[in-house]
Amino acid sequence: MFDWRQLLKQKNGEARAHQEEMIGYSNKSVLHPDLQEKLERIKQELGNSPDVKIREFEIGSLQVQAAAVFIDNLTDKTIVDDFIMRSLMIETAQGVFSHTAADRNVFDFIYKNALAVGEIIVIKDWHTLMMSILSGNTVIMLQGFAEAISGDTRGGKSREPSEPTSQVVIRGPKDGFTENIATNVSLIRRRVKSPNLWLETFRIGKVTYTTVAIMYINGIVNDQLVQEVKRRLNDIQIDGVLESGYIEELIQDTSFSPFPTIYSTERPDAVAGNLLEGRIAVLVEGTPFVLILPTTFFMYFQSVEDYYQRFDIGIAIRLLRYLTFFISLLGPSIYIAAITFHQEMIPTPLLVSLAAQREGVPFPAFVEAFIMEASFEILREAGVRMPRAVGQAVSIVGAIVLGQAAVQAGIVSSAMVIVVSITGIASFATPAFNMAISVRLLRFLLMFLVATLGFYGIAVSNIMIVAHLCSLRSFGVPYMAPLAPFIPADQKDAVLRLPLWSFLTRPRLISQKNVNRMEQDMKPSPPKE
């Protein structure tokens, strides 16, 4: 017979045990005064890892047992040896502190006088102690004290700033962000030497505890934008953050859109320029790519080099980028529509030449273009993933060999090879890689619509794309600003790049305060006779 009383008794016992376990866990978060118990717990929780270094010693004439705990290769050993261990062992052994520490708390004395490192904090709970050790700090623990001292000794091997690989410029700075967030912050501060450049940090990731920082210029940035960014970052609950792409996907306004709504860059000068416009930079530990928000569509066609050249050269280059954008998006689609549905739009000599080339090709133009585009994407991806020494050779030689072989075999026409080649080359002219990927995906969709509807499919697809772009927002800012909504004052740096002396105000929808960034009448003029 089922005994419900016994089951209820069992459930109550399990609940009581769980409650006692939670109480014990909360007690474990408090540091124990006994030094050996703290050291044993550190060894146990870190699995007796050999890179965890524990140095036990006695503080000279103070006769206090102490231990320094740090992780090898995460700390700067020079700082540990010279500014922590030497101060606590050698100098105290020489009696430097003996005459002053007699009437003072030992822990307080060491915290205020005995450690010659820049950042010192007192730790009172176990979680903070473990995070400090795992972050590269050195933790000093004393016998009989339920507190610990953490000294900033972060260091170890890290990559030095080098020229960015994804955003190369002819004229401009050659330094780029690294995987070290402290280095990245310093690269920005070297360019913006203002006390109003504020930095705030977060710890995101239940397992990785990744450091995420936001930087903005107080007095220029919109305060509501800062609060919104903080809210979205604080709402992230995830096990780990390994790259800024995690943060980008979790805080963006729209997930189901082929177009990126958060700009990423590895150039410090690009971040500094956007901070001066009132935007916010999001830096993530472990990646050289910094996020900039809010973002507009036109930012993906701008390069920092546009502002280092004369404005007329910048205008020509920007117009060329927009032209290559339309070629990479519509090139194969226009060819398919013209050759399949609208032959009357093609001049007769050219039509005869194209018909002669397509004689013997067994596939319609859509299948022909799809095969070539898919082959080009495979070659491009293979060239990126293969070792650098052979990747470029494989992509170039593979494209030439496959294209020539396909033409000779009668699978595709020579004109189609030319169209696909020009389209592929045009996609490389877009400065932002994530925008170029979006165009590559949309190109296949447009090819399918054109194969069924002709030029009518191009018109419908373009209307849908423009409507979708106008519906996007990036942290509340319209994605197509300043073109939609149209803001005349902001047209100086949208499609075109007018002279710098015309940049009198910041973008209106980005910064609503301190809008003036240049004095009036900055236009250069020849000397008066």
mmCIF file of C-alpha atoms in Angstrom, residues 302-457:
data_model
loop_
_atom_site.group_PDB
_atom_site.id
_atom_site.type_symbol
_atom_site.label_atom_id
_atom_site.label_comp_id
_atom_site.label_asym_id
_atom_site.label_seq_id
_atom_site.Cartn_x
_atom_site.Cartn_y
_atom_site.Cartn_z
ATOM 1 C CA GLN A 302 33.286 54.843 -44.604
ATOM 2 C CA SER A 303 36.975 54.395 -43.886
ATOM 3 C CA VAL A 304 39.225 56.365 -41.567
ATOM 4 C CA GLU A 305 41.428 57.055 -44.572
ATOM 5 C CA ASP A 306 38.637 59.185 -46.050
ATOM 6 C CA TYR A 307 39.458 61.853 -43.462
ATOM 7 C CA TYR A 308 43.222 61.656 -43.970
ATOM 8 C CA GLN A 309 43.006 62.420 -47.721
ATOM 9 C CA ARG A 310 41.662 65.539 -49.404
ATOM 10 C CA PHE A 311 37.892 65.741 -49.490
ATOM 11 C CA ASP A 312 37.645 65.455 -53.296
ATOM 12 C CA ILE A 313 39.558 62.178 -53.185
ATOM 13 C CA GLY A 314 37.333 61.022 -50.338
ATOM 14 C CA ILE A 315 34.202 61.805 -52.363
ATOM 15 C CA ALA A 316 35.469 59.844 -55.375
ATOM 16 C CA ILE A 317 36.427 56.815 -53.276
ATOM 17 C CA ARG A 318 33.097 56.770 -51.456
ATOM 18 C CA LEU A 319 31.132 56.958 -54.686
ATOM 19 C CA LEU A 320 33.242 54.083 -55.982
ATOM 20 C CA ARG A 321 32.374 52.022 -52.901
ATOM 21 C CA TYR A 322 28.646 52.561 -53.377
ATOM 22 C CA LEU A 323 29.001 51.619 -57.044
ATOM 23 C CA THR A 324 30.779 48.381 -56.141
ATOM 24 C CA PHE A 325 28.064 47.687 -53.553
ATOM 25 C CA PHE A 326 25.366 47.793 -56.222
ATOM 26 C CA ILE A 327 27.515 45.746 -58.615
ATOM 27 C CA SER A 328 28.112 43.028 -56.026
ATOM 28 C CA LEU A 329 24.409 42.961 -55.146
ATOM 29 C CA LEU A 330 22.786 43.250 -58.584
ATOM 30 C CA GLY A 331 25.470 42.225 -61.105
ATOM 31 C CA PRO A 332 24.479 38.582 -61.748
ATOM 32 C CA SER A 333 20.774 39.409 -61.382
ATOM 33 C CA ILE A 334 20.853 42.058 -64.115
ATOM 34 C CA TYR A 335 22.697 39.692 -66.464
ATOM 35 C CA ILE A 336 20.216 36.864 -65.823
ATOM 36 C CA ALA A 337 17.203 39.146 -66.365
ATOM 37 C CA ALA A 338 18.618 40.637 -69.566
ATOM 38 C CA ILE A 339 19.702 37.366 -71.143
ATOM 39 C CA THR A 340 16.554 35.427 -70.124
ATOM 40 C CA PHE A 341 13.591 37.846 -70.336
ATOM 41 C CA HIS A 342 14.664 41.167 -71.849
ATOM 42 C CA GLN A 343 16.871 40.440 -74.833
ATOM 43 C CA GLU A 344 15.410 43.486 -76.618
ATOM 44 C CA MET A 345 17.291 45.743 -74.151
ATOM 45 C CA ILE A 346 20.656 44.381 -75.265
ATOM 46 C CA PRO A 347 22.325 45.960 -78.350
ATOM 47 C CA THR A 348 22.149 43.632 -81.344
ATOM 48 C CA PRO A 349 25.935 43.115 -81.815
ATOM 49 C CA LEU A 350 26.336 42.310 -78.126
ATOM 50 C CA LEU A 351 23.298 40.032 -78.172
ATOM 51 C CA VAL A 352 24.698 38.095 -81.127
ATOM 52 C CA SER A 353 28.028 37.696 -79.316
ATOM 53 C CA LEU A 354 26.339 36.481 -76.139
ATOM 54 C CA ALA A 355 24.133 34.067 -78.075
ATOM 55 C CA ALA A 356 27.201 32.634 -79.813
ATOM 56 C CA GLN A 357 28.915 32.114 -76.466
ATOM 57 C CA ARG A 358 25.886 30.412 -74.953
ATOM 58 C CA GLU A 359 25.513 28.044 -77.884
ATOM 59 C CA GLY A 360 26.023 24.566 -76.526
ATOM 60 C CA VAL A 361 25.638 25.568 -72.832
ATOM 61 C CA PRO A 362 23.140 23.031 -71.410
ATOM 62 C CA PHE A 363 21.947 25.172 -68.449
ATOM 63 C CA PRO A 364 19.743 28.252 -68.261
ATOM 64 C CA ALA A 365 21.388 31.492 -67.169
ATOM 65 C CA PHE A 366 20.195 31.147 -63.563
ATOM 66 C CA VAL A 367 21.714 27.677 -63.086
ATOM 67 C CA GLU A 368 24.855 28.838 -64.865
ATOM 68 C CA ALA A 369 25.222 31.856 -62.535
ATOM 69 C CA PHE A 370 24.404 29.790 -59.459
ATOM 70 C CA ILE A 371 27.120 27.238 -60.260
ATOM 71 C CA MET A 372 29.730 29.940 -60.811
ATOM 72 C CA GLU A 373 28.758 31.964 -57.738
ATOM 73 C CA ALA A 374 28.777 28.864 -55.525
ATOM 74 C CA SER A 375 32.175 27.845 -56.909
ATOM 75 C CA PHE A 376 33.546 31.339 -56.271
ATOM 76 C CA GLU A 377 32.289 31.292 -52.660
ATOM 77 C CA ILE A 378 33.854 27.873 -52.083
ATOM 78 C CA LEU A 379 37.185 29.099 -53.421
ATOM 79 C CA ARG A 380 36.996 32.244 -51.323
ATOM 80 C CA GLU A 381 36.259 30.297 -48.147
ATOM 81 C CA ALA A 382 38.989 27.760 -48.902
ATOM 82 C CA GLY A 383 41.514 30.557 -49.438
ATOM 83 C CA VAL A 384 40.651 32.045 -46.053
ATOM 84 C CA ARG A 385 40.790 28.769 -44.082
ATOM 85 C CA MET A 386 43.908 27.302 -45.642
ATOM 86 C CA PRO A 387 47.417 28.214 -44.425
ATOM 87 C CA ARG A 388 48.417 31.692 -45.530
ATOM 88 C CA ALA A 389 51.341 30.429 -47.623
ATOM 89 C CA VAL A 390 49.082 28.403 -49.941
ATOM 90 C CA GLY A 391 45.641 29.935 -49.379
ATOM 91 C CA GLN A 392 46.093 32.867 -51.751
ATOM 92 C CA ALA A 393 47.630 30.652 -54.440
ATOM 93 C CA VAL A 394 44.769 28.143 -54.182
ATOM 94 C CA SER A 395 42.084 30.844 -54.487
ATOM 95 C CA ILE A 396 43.703 32.575 -57.486
ATOM 96 C CA VAL A 397 44.863 29.496 -59.377
ATOM 97 C CA GLY A 398 41.642 27.647 -58.576
ATOM 98 C CA ALA A 399 39.499 30.464 -59.963
ATOM 99 C CA ILE A 400 41.528 30.692 -63.176
ATOM 100 C CA VAL A 401 41.695 26.941 -63.756
ATOM 101 C CA LEU A 402 38.057 26.243 -62.927
ATOM 102 C CA GLY A 403 36.780 29.181 -64.961
ATOM 103 C CA GLN A 404 38.816 28.256 -68.030
ATOM 104 C CA ALA A 405 37.939 24.574 -67.728
ATOM 105 C CA ALA A 406 34.229 25.332 -67.314
ATOM 106 C CA VAL A 407 34.217 27.490 -70.451
ATOM 107 C CA GLN A 408 36.095 24.910 -72.523
ATOM 108 C CA ALA A 409 33.782 22.149 -71.298
ATOM 109 C CA GLY A 410 30.738 24.144 -72.380
ATOM 110 C CA ILE A 411 29.227 24.271 -68.900
ATOM 111 C CA VAL A 412 29.216 28.068 -68.640
ATOM 112 C CA SER A 413 29.745 30.924 -71.056
ATOM 113 C CA SER A 414 32.668 33.330 -71.075
ATOM 114 C CA ALA A 415 30.379 36.281 -70.356
ATOM 115 C CA MET A 416 29.095 34.593 -67.208
ATOM 116 C CA VAL A 417 32.662 34.070 -65.967
ATOM 117 C CA ILE A 418 33.347 37.790 -66.507
ATOM 118 C CA VAL A 419 30.163 38.841 -64.680
ATOM 119 C CA VAL A 420 30.832 36.575 -61.697
ATOM 120 C CA SER A 421 34.469 37.688 -61.508
ATOM 121 C CA ILE A 422 33.583 41.378 -61.521
ATOM 122 C CA THR A 423 30.900 40.748 -58.901
ATOM 123 C CA GLY A 424 33.319 38.877 -56.652
ATOM 124 C CA ILE A 425 36.006 41.550 -56.952
ATOM 125 C CA ALA A 426 33.472 44.310 -56.254
ATOM 126 C CA SER A 427 32.443 42.638 -52.996
ATOM 127 C CA PHE A 428 36.008 43.085 -51.692
ATOM 128 C CA ALA A 429 35.769 46.880 -52.053
ATOM 129 C CA THR A 430 33.342 47.179 -49.120
ATOM 130 C CA PRO A 431 35.396 48.319 -46.084
ATOM 131 C CA ALA A 432 33.270 46.388 -43.569
ATOM 132 C CA PHE A 433 33.512 42.610 -43.855
ATOM 133 C CA ASN A 434 30.151 41.901 -42.182
ATOM 134 C CA MET A 435 28.355 44.150 -44.676
ATOM 135 C CA ALA A 436 30.089 42.357 -47.577
ATOM 136 C CA ILE A 437 28.849 39.011 -46.223
ATOM 137 C CA SER A 438 25.277 40.353 -46.100
ATOM 138 C CA VAL A 439 25.494 41.351 -49.769
ATOM 139 C CA ARG A 440 26.840 37.916 -50.700
ATOM 140 C CA LEU A 441 23.840 36.244 -49.065
ATOM 141 C CA LEU A 442 21.292 38.592 -50.611
ATOM 142 C CA ARG A 443 22.803 38.103 -54.063
ATOM 143 C CA PHE A 444 21.581 34.499 -54.206
ATOM 144 C CA LEU A 445 18.059 35.527 -53.176
ATOM 145 C CA LEU A 446 17.945 38.195 -55.872
ATOM 146 C CA MET A 447 19.163 35.715 -58.494
ATOM 147 C CA PHE A 448 16.246 33.417 -57.663
ATOM 148 C CA LEU A 449 13.668 36.235 -57.875
ATOM 149 C CA VAL A 450 15.085 37.474 -61.172
ATOM 150 C CA ALA A 451 15.032 33.968 -62.648
ATOM 151 C CA THR A 452 11.264 33.869 -62.106
ATOM 152 C CA LEU A 453 10.202 37.512 -62.526
ATOM 153 C CA GLY A 454 12.887 39.228 -64.589
ATOM 154 C CA PHE A 455 13.508 42.927 -64.019
ATOM 155 C CA TYR A 456 10.232 43.041 -62.124
ATOM 156 C CA GLY A 457 11.903 40.799 -59.530
#
